[in-house]
Amino acid sequence: MKWTKKGLIYKAEGKFGFDFSHCHKPTPFLLDEETIRLYFGVRDRNNKTRTTFIDLNKNNLKDIKYIHNRPVLDLGKIGTFDDSGAQVCSVVRNSNEVYLYYIGWNTSTTVPSRNALGLARSVDNGFSFERVFEGPILERYQNEPYHIGASDIIKLGSEWRMWYNSGQGFKFVNGKPEYTLYIKYASSHNGIDWIRHNINCIVPLDEHEIIGRPSVILHKGKYMMWYSRRSIMDFRTDKNASYRAGYAESSDGIEWQRKDKEVGINIADTNGVWDSEMLAYPYVIEINGTLTMFYNGNGFGESGVGYAILT
C-alpha cells in the first residue's frame, strides 16, 4: 500500500471567532455527486471545541467551494456531558437524515477530561444538526469505567456497526495522568441503541503504545481500518514519539490483523512543513473509485487538514 500526499487543504485561523485554531479529526461525507463535505472540530480561544465544515469539489479536493461561518454543533448545556466540547468523529447517511456522532467533553479535576459519545441529527442534508438527546448514547459503564472516545460507524443494510475508543485506565507520565486506549466493537439495529460485545479489536503492542481514532471501510469484501498510534511518553514534544497512522484488516470486522508496516504513509521528510511532526487521525473514504485519506498534521490539527490518495 502506498499513499501519495496531495497537500494541505485548510487551516482554521479565527476568521469567524469560534474557529481560533485546529481542524481536529477531519470527517468526510459524500454530500452529492459534486461535493465532499468535510466536518472537523475547531477550538475557540478558551480551548473549547465545536464542530463545523467546509465543502470541497469532489473532483478537485483543493478547491474549497464553501466555508461554513458558524458551528453545526455547539457546546451542550451547562452540566451536560458535552458542555466543554462537541467534536465530530463519524457521519452516516440514514435514509433522508444524516447522523453525526461526536465526542462530548467535560473538564475534570483528576484526569485530562471526561468523554462520551453523542448523536446529532440533520434533516437538511448535513447543513445543520440538532442533538437527538442531551445525554450521550455511549457512556462509561461497569465494564468500561474510564473513557469512551472517538468512534467510527458504518451502516450495512439494517445493521449498524461501531468501532470505538475505550479507555483501559490511566498511567502517570511525568506526574500527570495519560489515557491508555483500545479499539472495541459494538452493534445496533437503529444507530442509537448499542450493544457492546466487550470485544477488543485493536490493542496496544506494548505498555507505551496508545491506539486512537478508528476509520473503517468495507472494500471489496474486506474490512480495512486506519487509526492513530503514538507513544504515551513525550508525544506532545518529541516527533519520534508522536502520531503516526496504523492499519489493520479483517474478514468480519471483529477479529483484526494489524499490518502497521503496510500503512504506506508517514510524516513529511522536510522539517517545518505542516505534517513534518505528526500524522494524526487518518480517515479514509472512496472518492471517484480512489481511496482517499484525510488527516491532521502537526499540533493535533493546529496546522490544518490535508489529504492523500492511494496509488
Coordinates of N, CA and C in Angstrom, one line a residue, residues 4-207:
T4 N 0.0 8.7 -1.9 CA 0.6 9.9 -2.5 C 0.0 11.2 -1.8
K5 N 0.8 11.9 -1.1 CA 0.3 13.1 -0.4 C -0.1 14.2 -1.5
K6 N -1.2 14.8 -1.3 CA -1.6 15.9 -2.2 C -1.6 17.3 -1.5
G7 N -1.2 17.3 -0.2 CA -1.0 18.6 0.4 C -2.1 19.1 1.3
L8 N -1.8 20.2 1.9 CA -2.7 20.9 2.9 C -4.0 21.4 2.1
I9 N -5.1 21.3 2.8 CA -6.4 21.8 2.2 C -6.8 23.1 2.9
Y10 N -6.8 23.1 4.3 CA -7.4 24.2 5.0 C -6.8 24.2 6.4
K11 N -6.7 25.5 6.9 CA -6.3 25.7 8.3 C -7.2 26.7 8.9
A12 N -7.7 26.4 10.1 CA -8.5 27.4 10.9 C -7.6 28.5 11.5
E13 N -8.1 29.7 11.3 CA -7.3 30.9 11.8 C -8.1 31.9 12.5
G14 N -9.3 31.6 12.9 CA -10.1 32.5 13.7 C -11.0 33.5 12.9
K15 N -11.2 33.2 11.6 CA -11.9 34.1 10.8 C -13.3 34.4 11.3
F16 N -14.0 33.4 11.9 CA -15.4 33.6 12.4 C -15.5 33.7 13.9
G17 N -14.4 33.8 14.6 CA -14.4 33.9 16.0 C -14.4 32.6 16.8
F18 N -15.2 31.7 16.5 CA -15.3 30.4 17.2 C -14.2 29.5 16.8
D19 N -13.6 29.7 15.6 CA -12.6 28.8 15.0 C -11.2 29.3 15.1
F20 N -10.8 29.6 16.3 CA -9.5 30.2 16.5 C -8.3 29.3 16.0
S21 N -8.5 28.0 16.2 CA -7.4 27.1 15.8 C -7.9 25.7 15.6
H22 N -7.1 24.9 15.0 CA -7.3 23.4 14.8 C -8.4 23.1 13.7
C23 N -8.2 22.0 13.1 CA -9.2 21.3 12.2 C -9.2 19.9 12.6
H24 N -9.7 19.6 13.8 CA -9.4 18.4 14.5 C -10.3 17.2 14.1
K25 N -9.7 16.1 13.8 CA -10.4 14.8 13.4 C -11.3 15.1 12.2
P26 N -10.7 15.3 11.0 CA -11.4 15.5 9.8 C -12.3 14.3 9.4
T27 N -13.6 14.6 9.1 CA -14.5 13.5 8.9 C -15.3 13.8 7.6
P28 N -14.9 13.2 6.4 CA -15.5 13.5 5.2 C -16.9 12.8 5.0
F29 N -17.7 13.4 4.2 CA -19.1 12.9 3.9 C -19.4 13.2 2.5
L30 N -19.9 12.2 1.8 CA -20.3 12.4 0.4 C -21.6 13.1 0.3
L31 N -21.6 14.4 0.0 CA -22.8 15.2 0.1 C -23.7 15.0 -1.2
D32 N -23.0 15.0 -2.3 CA -23.7 14.8 -3.6 C -22.7 14.4 -4.6
E33 N -23.0 14.3 -5.9 CA -22.1 13.8 -6.9 C -21.0 14.8 -7.2
E34 N -21.1 16.0 -6.7 CA -20.1 17.0 -6.9 C -19.3 17.5 -5.7
T35 N -19.8 17.1 -4.5 CA -19.3 17.7 -3.3 C -18.9 16.7 -2.2
I36 N -17.8 16.9 -1.6 CA -17.4 16.3 -0.3 C -17.5 17.3 0.8
R37 N -18.3 17.0 1.7 CA -18.4 17.9 2.9 C -17.5 17.4 4.0
L38 N -16.6 18.2 4.4 CA -15.5 17.8 5.4 C -15.8 18.5 6.7
Y39 N -16.3 17.7 7.7 CA -16.5 18.1 9.0 C -15.2 18.0 9.9
F40 N -15.1 18.9 10.9 CA -14.0 18.8 11.8 C -14.3 19.7 13.0
G41 N -13.5 19.5 14.0 CA -13.6 20.3 15.3 C -12.6 21.4 15.3
V42 N -13.1 22.6 15.7 CA -12.3 23.8 15.8 C -12.3 24.3 17.2
R43 N -11.2 24.9 17.7 CA -11.1 25.4 19.1 C -11.3 26.9 19.1
D44 N -11.9 27.4 20.2 CA -12.0 28.8 20.4 C -10.8 29.2 21.3
R45 N -10.8 30.5 21.7 CA -9.6 31.0 22.5 C -9.6 30.4 23.9
N46 N -10.7 29.8 24.3 CA -10.7 29.1 25.6 C -10.5 27.6 25.5
N47 N -10.0 27.2 24.3 CA -9.7 25.8 24.0 C -10.9 24.8 24.0
K48 N -12.1 25.4 23.8 CA -13.3 24.5 23.7 C -13.6 24.3 22.3
T49 N -14.0 23.0 22.0 CA -14.2 22.6 20.6 C -15.6 22.5 20.2
R50 N -15.9 23.0 19.0 CA -17.2 23.0 18.3 C -17.0 22.4 16.9
T51 N -18.0 21.8 16.3 CA -17.9 21.2 15.0 C -18.4 22.1 13.9
T52 N -17.7 22.2 12.8 CA -18.1 22.9 11.7 C -17.7 22.2 10.4
F53 N -17.7 22.8 9.2 CA -17.4 22.1 8.0 C -17.0 23.0 6.9
I54 N -16.3 22.4 5.9 CA -16.1 23.1 4.6 C -16.6 22.1 3.5
D55 N -17.0 22.7 2.3 CA -17.4 21.9 1.2 C -16.3 21.9 0.1
L56 N -15.9 20.7 -0.4 CA -14.9 20.6 -1.3 C -15.4 20.1 -2.7
N57 N -14.8 20.5 -3.7 CA -15.1 20.0 -5.1 C -14.6 18.5 -5.1
K58 N -15.6 17.6 -5.4 CA -15.3 16.2 -5.4 C -14.2 15.8 -6.3
N59 N -14.1 16.6 -7.4 CA -13.1 16.3 -8.5 C -11.8 17.0 -8.3
N60 N -11.7 17.9 -7.3 CA -10.5 18.6 -7.0 C -10.6 19.1 -5.6
L61 N -10.1 18.3 -4.7 CA -10.3 18.5 -3.3 C -9.5 19.7 -2.8
K62 N -8.6 20.3 -3.5 CA -8.0 21.6 -3.2 C -9.0 22.7 -3.4
D63 N -10.0 22.5 -4.1 CA -11.0 23.6 -4.5 C -12.1 23.6 -3.4
I64 N -11.9 24.6 -2.5 CA -12.9 24.8 -1.4 C -14.1 25.6 -2.0
K65 N -15.3 25.0 -2.0 CA -16.5 25.6 -2.6 C -17.2 26.5 -1.6
Y66 N -17.0 26.2 -0.3 CA -17.8 26.9 0.8 C -17.2 26.6 2.1
I67 N -17.1 27.7 2.9 CA -16.6 27.6 4.3 C -17.7 28.0 5.2
H68 N -18.2 27.1 6.1 CA -19.3 27.4 7.0 C -18.8 28.4 8.1
N69 N -19.7 29.4 8.3 CA -19.3 30.5 9.2 C -19.8 30.4 10.6
R70 N -20.3 29.2 11.0 CA -20.8 29.0 12.4 C -20.8 27.5 12.7
P71 N -20.8 27.2 13.9 CA -20.8 25.8 14.3 C -22.1 25.0 13.8
V72 N -21.9 23.8 13.3 CA -23.1 23.0 13.1 C -23.5 22.2 14.4
L73 N -22.5 22.2 15.3 CA -22.8 21.6 16.6 C -22.0 22.4 17.7
D74 N -22.8 23.1 18.5 CA -22.2 24.0 19.5 C -22.0 23.2 20.8
L75 N -21.5 23.9 21.8 CA -21.4 23.3 23.2 C -22.7 22.9 23.7
G76 N -22.8 21.8 24.5 CA -24.0 21.4 25.2 C -24.4 22.4 26.4
K77 N -25.5 22.2 26.9 CA -26.0 23.0 28.0 C -25.1 22.7 29.2
I78 N -24.9 23.7 30.1 CA -24.0 23.6 31.2 C -24.5 22.4 32.1
G79 N -23.5 21.6 32.4 CA -23.8 20.4 33.3 C -24.0 19.2 32.5
T80 N -24.2 19.3 31.1 CA -24.3 18.1 30.3 C -22.9 17.5 29.9
F81 N -22.9 16.3 29.3 CA -21.7 15.7 29.0 C -20.8 16.4 28.0
D82 N -21.4 17.3 27.3 CA -20.6 18.0 26.2 C -20.6 19.5 26.4
D83 N -20.6 20.0 27.6 CA -20.6 21.4 27.8 C -19.2 22.1 27.6
S84 N -18.2 21.2 27.4 CA -16.9 21.8 27.2 C -16.3 21.4 25.8
G85 N -17.1 20.7 25.0 CA -16.6 20.3 23.7 C -17.6 19.4 23.0
A86 N -17.8 19.6 21.7 CA -18.6 18.7 20.9 C -17.9 18.5 19.6
Q87 N -17.2 17.4 19.4 CA -16.3 17.2 18.3 C -16.7 16.0 17.4
V88 N -17.0 16.2 16.2 CA -17.4 15.2 15.2 C -16.3 14.0 15.2
C89 N -16.8 12.8 15.0 CA -15.9 11.7 14.7 C -16.5 10.8 13.6
S90 N -17.8 10.8 13.3 CA -18.3 9.9 12.3 C -19.6 10.5 11.8
V91 N -19.9 10.5 10.5 CA -21.1 11.0 9.9 C -21.7 9.9 8.9
V92 N -23.0 9.6 9.1 CA -23.6 8.5 8.4 C -24.9 8.9 7.8
R93 N -25.2 8.6 6.5 CA -26.5 8.9 6.0 C -27.5 7.8 6.4
N94 N -28.6 8.2 6.9 CA -29.7 7.3 7.3 C -31.0 7.7 6.6
S95 N -31.3 7.1 5.4 CA -32.4 7.4 4.7 C -32.4 8.9 4.3
N96 N -33.4 9.7 4.8 CA -33.5 11.1 4.5 C -32.8 12.0 5.5
E97 N -32.2 11.4 6.5 CA -31.5 12.1 7.6 C -30.0 11.8 7.5
V98 N -29.2 12.7 8.2 CA -27.8 12.5 8.4 C -27.5 12.4 9.9
Y99 N -26.8 11.3 10.3 CA -26.5 11.2 11.7 C -25.0 11.6 11.9
L100 N -24.8 12.5 12.9 CA -23.5 12.9 13.2 C -23.1 12.4 14.6
Y101 N -22.2 11.6 14.7 CA -21.7 11.1 16.0 C -20.5 11.9 16.5
Y102 N -20.5 12.3 17.7 CA -19.5 13.2 18.2 C -19.0 12.9 19.6
I103 N -17.8 13.4 19.9 CA -17.2 13.2 21.2 C -17.6 14.4 22.1
G104 N -18.3 14.1 23.2 CA -18.6 15.1 24.2 C -17.5 15.2 25.2
W105 N -17.2 16.5 25.6 CA -16.1 16.7 26.5 C -16.6 17.4 27.8
N106 N -16.2 16.9 28.9 CA -16.3 17.6 30.2 C -14.9 17.8 30.8
T107 N -14.7 18.9 31.4 CA -13.4 19.1 32.2 C -13.5 18.2 33.4
S108 N -12.3 17.9 33.9 CA -12.2 17.0 35.1 C -11.1 17.6 36.0
T109 N -11.3 17.3 37.3 CA -10.3 17.7 38.3 C -9.1 16.8 38.5
T110 N -9.3 15.5 38.0 CA -8.3 14.5 38.3 C -7.6 14.0 37.0
V111 N -8.3 13.9 35.9 CA -7.7 13.5 34.6 C -7.9 14.5 33.6
P112 N -7.3 14.4 32.4 CA -7.4 15.5 31.4 C -8.8 15.9 31.0
S113 N -9.7 14.9 30.9 CA -11.1 15.2 30.6 C -12.0 13.9 30.8
R114 N -13.3 14.1 30.8 CA -14.3 13.1 30.7 C -14.9 13.1 29.4
N115 N -15.1 11.9 28.7 CA -15.6 11.9 27.4 C -16.7 10.8 27.2
A116 N -17.6 11.1 26.3 CA -18.6 10.1 26.0 C -19.1 10.4 24.5
L117 N -19.9 9.5 24.0 CA -20.3 9.6 22.6 C -21.7 10.2 22.5
G118 N -21.9 11.2 21.7 CA -23.2 11.8 21.5 C -23.7 11.6 20.1
L119 N -25.0 12.0 19.8 CA -25.6 11.8 18.5 C -26.4 13.1 18.2
A120 N -26.2 13.6 17.0 CA -27.0 14.7 16.5 C -27.6 14.3 15.1
R121 N -28.7 14.9 14.7 CA -29.4 14.5 13.5 C -29.7 15.7 12.6
S122 N -29.5 15.5 11.3 CA -29.8 16.6 10.4 C -30.9 16.2 9.4
V123 N -31.8 17.1 9.1 CA -32.9 16.8 8.1 C -32.7 17.7 6.9
D124 N -31.5 18.4 6.8 CA -31.3 19.3 5.6 C -30.0 18.9 4.9
N125 N -29.7 17.6 4.9 CA -28.5 17.0 4.2 C -27.2 17.5 4.8
G126 N -27.2 17.6 6.1 CA -26.0 17.8 6.9 C -25.6 19.2 7.0
F127 N -26.5 20.2 6.7 CA -26.1 21.6 6.8 C -26.3 22.1 8.2
S128 N -27.2 21.6 8.9 CA -27.4 21.9 10.4 C -27.9 20.7 11.1
F129 N -27.6 20.7 12.4 CA -27.9 19.5 13.2 C -28.5 19.9 14.5
E130 N -29.3 19.0 15.0 CA -29.9 19.1 16.4 C -29.6 17.8 17.2
R131 N -29.3 18.0 18.4 CA -29.0 16.8 19.2 C -30.2 15.9 19.3
V132 N -30.0 14.6 19.2 CA -31.1 13.7 19.4 C -31.4 13.6 20.9
F133 N -30.4 13.6 21.7 CA -30.6 13.6 23.2 C -29.6 14.6 23.8
E134 N -29.9 15.1 25.0 CA -29.0 15.9 25.7 C -27.9 15.1 26.4
G135 N -28.2 13.8 26.5 CA -27.2 12.9 27.1 C -26.6 12.1 26.1
P136 N -25.5 11.3 26.4 CA -24.8 10.5 25.5 C -25.5 9.2 25.1
I137 N -25.1 8.7 24.0 CA -25.6 7.3 23.6 C -24.7 6.2 24.0
L138 N -23.4 6.6 24.3 CA -22.4 5.6 24.7 C -21.6 6.3 25.8
E139 N -21.6 5.7 27.0 CA -21.0 6.4 28.2 C -20.2 5.3 28.9
R140 N -19.4 5.7 29.9 CA -18.7 4.8 30.7 C -19.8 4.0 31.5
Y141 N -19.5 2.7 31.7 CA -20.4 1.8 32.5 C -19.5 0.8 33.2
Q142 N -20.2 -0.2 33.7 CA -19.5 -1.1 34.7 C -18.3 -1.8 34.0
N143 N -18.4 -2.2 32.8 CA -17.2 -2.9 32.1 C -16.2 -1.9 31.4
E144 N -16.6 -0.7 31.4 CA -15.7 0.3 30.7 C -15.7 1.6 31.6
P145 N -15.1 1.6 32.7 CA -15.2 2.7 33.7 C -14.4 4.0 33.4
Y146 N -13.5 4.0 32.4 CA -12.6 5.1 32.3 C -12.9 6.1 31.2
H147 N -13.3 5.7 30.0 CA -13.3 6.6 28.9 C -14.0 6.0 27.7
I148 N -14.9 6.8 27.1 CA -15.4 6.4 25.7 C -15.1 7.6 24.8
G149 N -14.4 7.3 23.7 CA -13.9 8.4 22.9 C -14.3 8.2 21.4
A150 N -13.3 8.6 20.6 CA -13.6 8.6 19.1 C -14.1 7.3 18.6
S151 N -15.1 7.4 17.7 CA -15.7 6.2 17.1 C -15.9 6.3 15.6
D152 N -16.0 5.2 14.9 CA -16.5 5.2 13.5 C -17.6 4.3 13.4
I153 N -18.6 4.7 12.6 CA -19.8 3.9 12.4 C -20.1 3.7 11.0
I154 N -20.5 2.5 10.6 CA -21.0 2.3 9.2 C -22.3 1.5 9.3
K155 N -23.1 1.8 8.3 CA -24.4 1.2 8.2 C -24.4 0.2 7.0
L156 N -24.7 -1.1 7.2 CA -24.8 -2.1 6.2 C -26.2 -2.7 6.2
G157 N -27.0 -2.2 5.3 CA -28.4 -2.6 5.3 C -29.1 -2.2 6.5
S158 N -29.6 -3.1 7.3 CA -30.3 -2.8 8.5 C -29.4 -2.9 9.7
E159 N -28.1 -3.2 9.5 CA -27.2 -3.4 10.6 C -26.2 -2.2 10.7
W160 N -26.1 -1.7 11.9 CA -25.1 -0.7 12.2 C -23.9 -1.3 13.0
R161 N -22.7 -0.9 12.6 CA -21.5 -1.4 13.3 C -20.7 -0.2 13.7
M162 N -20.1 -0.3 14.9 CA -19.3 0.7 15.5 C -18.0 0.2 16.0
W163 N -16.9 0.9 15.8 CA -15.6 0.7 16.4 C -15.2 1.9 17.2
Y164 N -14.9 1.8 18.4 CA -14.8 2.9 19.3 C -13.6 2.8 20.2
N165 N -13.1 4.0 20.6 CA -12.0 4.0 21.6 C -12.6 3.8 23.0
S166 N -12.0 2.9 23.7 CA -12.4 2.6 25.1 C -11.1 2.8 26.0
G167 N -11.3 3.5 27.1 CA -10.2 3.7 28.0 C -10.0 2.5 28.9
Q168 N -8.7 2.1 29.0 CA -8.3 1.0 29.8 C -7.6 1.4 31.1
G169 N -7.8 2.6 31.5 CA -7.1 3.1 32.7 C -6.2 4.3 32.4
F170 N -5.5 4.7 33.4 CA -4.5 5.8 33.2 C -3.2 5.4 33.8
K171 N -2.1 6.0 33.2 CA -0.8 5.9 33.7 C -0.2 7.2 33.9
F172 N 0.6 7.4 35.0 CA 1.2 8.7 35.3 C 2.5 8.8 34.5
V173 N 2.6 9.9 33.7 CA 3.8 10.2 33.0 C 4.2 11.6 33.4
N174 N 5.4 11.7 33.9 CA 5.9 13.0 34.5 C 4.9 13.6 35.4
G175 N 4.3 12.8 36.2 CA 3.4 13.2 37.3 C 2.0 13.5 36.8
K176 N 1.7 13.3 35.5 CA 0.4 13.6 35.0 C -0.3 12.4 34.4
P177 N -1.6 12.2 34.7 CA -2.3 11.0 34.1 C -2.5 11.1 32.6
E178 N -2.2 10.0 31.9 CA -2.4 9.9 30.5 C -3.3 8.7 30.2
Y179 N -4.2 8.8 29.2 CA -5.1 7.7 28.8 C -4.3 6.5 28.2
T180 N -4.8 5.3 28.5 CA -4.5 4.1 27.7 C -5.8 3.7 27.0
L181 N -5.7 3.4 25.7 CA -6.9 3.2 24.8 C -6.8 1.9 24.0
Y182 N -7.9 1.2 23.9 CA -8.1 0.1 22.9 C -9.2 0.6 21.9
I183 N -9.3 -0.2 20.8 CA -10.5 0.0 19.9 C -11.4 -1.3 20.1
K184 N -12.6 -1.0 20.5 CA -13.6 -2.1 20.7 C -14.7 -2.0 19.7
Y185 N -15.7 -3.0 19.9 CA -16.7 -3.1 18.9 C -18.1 -3.1 19.5
A186 N -19.1 -2.5 18.8 CA -20.5 -2.5 19.2 C -21.4 -2.6 18.0
S187 N -22.6 -3.0 18.2 CA -23.6 -3.2 17.1 C -24.9 -2.6 17.5
S188 N -25.8 -2.3 16.5 CA -27.1 -1.7 16.7 C -28.0 -2.0 15.6
H189 N -29.3 -1.9 15.9 CA -30.3 -2.1 14.8 C -30.9 -0.8 14.3
N190 N -30.5 0.3 15.0 CA -31.1 1.6 14.7 C -30.1 2.8 14.7
G191 N -28.8 2.5 15.1 CA -27.8 3.6 15.2 C -27.9 4.4 16.4
I192 N -28.8 4.0 17.3 CA -29.0 4.8 18.6 C -28.7 3.9 19.8
D193 N -29.4 2.8 19.8 CA -29.2 1.8 20.9 C -28.2 0.8 20.6
W194 N -27.1 0.8 21.4 CA -25.9 0.0 21.0 C -25.7 -1.2 22.0
I195 N -25.3 -2.3 21.4 CA -24.9 -3.5 22.2 C -23.4 -3.5 22.2
R196 N -22.8 -3.5 23.4 CA -21.3 -3.6 23.5 C -21.0 -5.0 23.7
H197 N -20.1 -5.6 22.9 CA -19.8 -7.0 22.9 C -18.6 -7.3 23.7
N198 N -17.9 -6.3 24.3 CA -16.7 -6.5 25.1 C -15.6 -7.2 24.3
I199 N -15.5 -6.8 23.0 CA -14.5 -7.4 22.1 C -13.4 -6.3 21.8
N200 N -12.2 -6.7 22.1 CA -11.1 -5.9 21.8 C -10.6 -6.1 20.3
C201 N -10.8 -5.1 19.5 CA -10.4 -5.3 18.1 C -8.9 -4.9 17.9
I202 N -8.5 -3.8 18.4 CA -7.1 -3.4 18.3 C -6.6 -3.0 19.7
V203 N -5.5 -3.7 20.1 CA -4.9 -3.5 21.4 C -3.5 -3.0 21.2
P204 N -2.9 -2.2 22.1 CA -1.5 -1.7 22.0 C -0.5 -2.9 21.9
L205 N 0.6 -2.6 21.2 CA 1.6 -3.6 21.0 C 2.4 -3.7 22.3
D206 N 2.5 -2.7 23.1 CA 3.2 -2.7 24.4 C 2.6 -1.7 25.3
E207 N 3.2 -1.6 26.5 CA 2.6 -0.7 27.5 C 2.8 0.8 27.2

